Amino acid sequence: MKNIVYIVDDHNMVRNGLKSWLEQHTQWRVPKDFASSKECLDCLNCLSKSLKNVELFPAVIIVDVQLINETGFSLVQKISEKYPEIKCVMYSMYDTTGFVLQAKDSGAKGYISKIAKEEELAHCLDVVQNGGTYLEHYMIEAQTKVDSIVSILSKQERVIFEALLQEKSNKQICEELFISPRTVENYTSRLYSKVGVKNREELIEKFR
């Protein structure tokens, strides 16, 4: 289990590239990689039932934020709930505070962008495996500002806050959360008041 990492990404070249670099330049080994959350969860389920395959059980799983027809957030949440001994690191082309916040809420212990150097990803894996949490340095200041606000938000306000910071439209928020446009407007208005901004643009700029 130590130094064993899985990769979940729907891009074959990304999986192969990460696997090759990690196995050639670090102590990490990548015995499994997957294109979807279902493949990953099915594998974990099989391994958890077989003691002879315990050495293949991962310490960390790298999960892409955006998979085909799904997000990585739901996979991270399922892994965190069912296999708490496994740590998840989210790996993404998106580096805005809204995505980082949602990753933390899903149970991820690390968040790193796809523009990061491979050495930083390896360092992130080491930190997370040893019980720490990891954000790239440039993300920390903005995330600290976000953390100071979320403590005063209700659960639903927090979800709307994440969506706004991800620059989703009201229509997208309605469709994803199954709520009415008026409800979204009410929540956003309440958020602007709590945060001390006048509109969406100021909100995004404040936490950029």
Tab-separated table of N, CA and C in Angstrom, residues 65-66 70-73 94 96 98-99 102 158-177 184 188 192 200-201 203-204:
chain	number	residue	atom	x	y	z
A	65	VAL	N	-10.516	16.387	-12.066
A	65	VAL	CA	-11.769	17.068	-11.704
A	65	VAL	C	-12.875	16.762	-12.702
A	66	GLN	N	-12.532	16.760	-14.001
A	66	GLN	CA	-13.553	16.584	-15.028
A	66	GLN	C	-13.336	15.282	-15.783
A	70	GLU	N	-19.156	13.127	-16.121
A	70	GLU	CA	-19.198	13.145	-14.654
A	70	GLU	C	-18.075	14.036	-14.127
A	71	THR	N	-18.130	14.339	-12.838
A	71	THR	CA	-17.033	15.070	-12.219
A	71	THR	C	-16.271	14.138	-11.288
A	72	GLY	N	-15.036	14.518	-11.004
A	72	GLY	CA	-14.244	13.719	-10.084
A	72	GLY	C	-14.634	13.923	-8.634
A	73	PHE	N	-15.381	15.008	-8.354
A	73	PHE	CA	-15.755	15.296	-6.974
A	73	PHE	C	-16.575	14.171	-6.351
A	94	TYR	N	-8.308	23.276	-13.958
A	94	TYR	CA	-8.966	24.389	-13.269
A	94	TYR	C	-8.258	24.651	-11.940
A	96	THR	N	-9.161	27.628	-9.967
A	96	THR	CA	-9.856	28.683	-9.246
A	96	THR	C	-10.312	28.192	-7.866
A	98	GLY	N	-13.108	28.186	-6.361
A	98	GLY	CA	-14.350	27.423	-6.277
A	98	GLY	C	-14.126	25.931	-6.439
A	99	PHE	N	-13.215	25.558	-7.338
A	99	PHE	CA	-12.912	24.143	-7.544
A	99	PHE	C	-12.115	23.579	-6.368
A	102	GLN	N	-14.581	23.008	-3.502
A	102	GLN	CA	-15.414	21.823	-3.709
A	102	GLN	C	-14.600	20.544	-3.511
A	158	ARG	N	-23.010	27.647	0.849
A	158	ARG	CA	-21.648	27.221	0.512
A	158	ARG	C	-21.604	26.584	-0.873
A	159	VAL	N	-22.600	25.768	-1.184
A	159	VAL	CA	-22.672	25.124	-2.499
A	159	VAL	C	-22.831	26.173	-3.596
A	160	ILE	N	-23.700	27.152	-3.376
A	160	ILE	CA	-23.894	28.228	-4.344
A	160	ILE	C	-22.614	29.050	-4.476
A	161	PHE	N	-21.957	29.303	-3.359
A	161	PHE	CA	-20.699	30.046	-3.341
A	161	PHE	C	-19.659	29.348	-4.209
A	162	GLU	N	-19.533	28.027	-4.061
A	162	GLU	CA	-18.607	27.253	-4.883
A	162	GLU	C	-18.920	27.429	-6.361
A	163	ALA	N	-20.215	27.329	-6.699
A	163	ALA	CA	-20.625	27.424	-8.098
A	163	ALA	C	-20.326	28.803	-8.681
A	164	LEU	N	-20.568	29.841	-7.898
A	164	LEU	CA	-20.293	31.201	-8.369
A	164	LEU	C	-18.800	31.395	-8.599
A	165	LEU	N	-17.978	30.876	-7.700
A	165	LEU	CA	-16.532	31.006	-7.860
A	165	LEU	C	-16.011	30.172	-9.023
A	166	GLN	N	-16.791	29.180	-9.437
A	166	GLN	CA	-16.448	28.396	-10.625
A	166	GLN	C	-16.982	29.053	-11.897
A	167	GLU	N	-17.574	30.248	-11.713
A	167	GLU	CA	-18.091	31.065	-12.814
A	167	GLU	C	-19.205	30.364	-13.590
A	168	LYS	N	-20.015	29.613	-12.871
A	168	LYS	CA	-21.179	28.986	-13.488
A	168	LYS	C	-22.316	29.989	-13.572
A	169	SER	N	-23.124	29.872	-14.613
A	169	SER	CA	-24.262	30.768	-14.789
A	169	SER	C	-25.402	30.351	-13.870
A	170	ASN	N	-26.365	31.250	-13.684
A	170	ASN	CA	-27.551	30.902	-12.888
A	170	ASN	C	-28.258	29.687	-13.472
A	171	LYS	N	-28.309	29.615	-14.793
A	171	LYS	CA	-28.971	28.481	-15.448
A	171	LYS	C	-28.261	27.167	-15.118
A	172	GLN	N	-26.937	27.167	-15.150
A	172	GLN	CA	-26.184	25.959	-14.800
A	172	GLN	C	-26.423	25.562	-13.350
A	173	ILE	N	-26.453	26.551	-12.472
A	173	ILE	CA	-26.675	26.272	-11.048
A	173	ILE	C	-28.063	25.675	-10.835
A	174	CYS	N	-29.065	26.238	-11.507
A	174	CYS	CA	-30.434	25.702	-11.409
A	174	CYS	C	-30.481	24.245	-11.822
A	175	GLU	N	-29.840	23.938	-12.961
A	175	GLU	CA	-29.890	22.581	-13.510
A	175	GLU	C	-29.129	21.586	-12.640
A	176	GLU	N	-28.008	22.004	-12.084
A	176	GLU	CA	-27.205	21.095	-11.278
A	176	GLU	C	-27.803	20.843	-9.898
A	177	LEU	N	-28.443	21.862	-9.324
A	177	LEU	CA	-28.965	21.739	-7.961
A	177	LEU	C	-30.468	21.522	-7.906
A	184	VAL	N	-32.060	30.706	-6.779
A	184	VAL	CA	-30.655	31.041	-7.027
A	184	VAL	C	-30.424	32.528	-6.807
A	188	THR	N	-27.841	34.157	-4.124
A	188	THR	CA	-26.731	34.994	-4.558
A	188	THR	C	-26.801	36.369	-3.912
A	192	TYR	N	-23.906	38.000	-1.599
A	192	TYR	CA	-23.271	39.294	-1.851
A	192	TYR	C	-23.273	40.141	-0.583
A	200	ARG	N	-21.641	39.604	-9.069
A	200	ARG	CA	-20.858	38.394	-9.297
A	200	ARG	C	-19.396	38.723	-9.656
A	201	GLU	N	-19.203	39.737	-10.483
A	201	GLU	CA	-17.855	40.099	-10.900
A	201	GLU	C	-16.986	40.487	-9.700
A	203	LEU	N	-17.469	39.528	-6.621
A	203	LEU	CA	-17.293	38.318	-5.822
A	203	LEU	C	-16.115	37.502	-6.352
A	204	ILE	N	-16.097	37.264	-7.657
A	204	ILE	CA	-15.041	36.456	-8.264
A	204	ILE	C	-13.681	37.141	-8.105
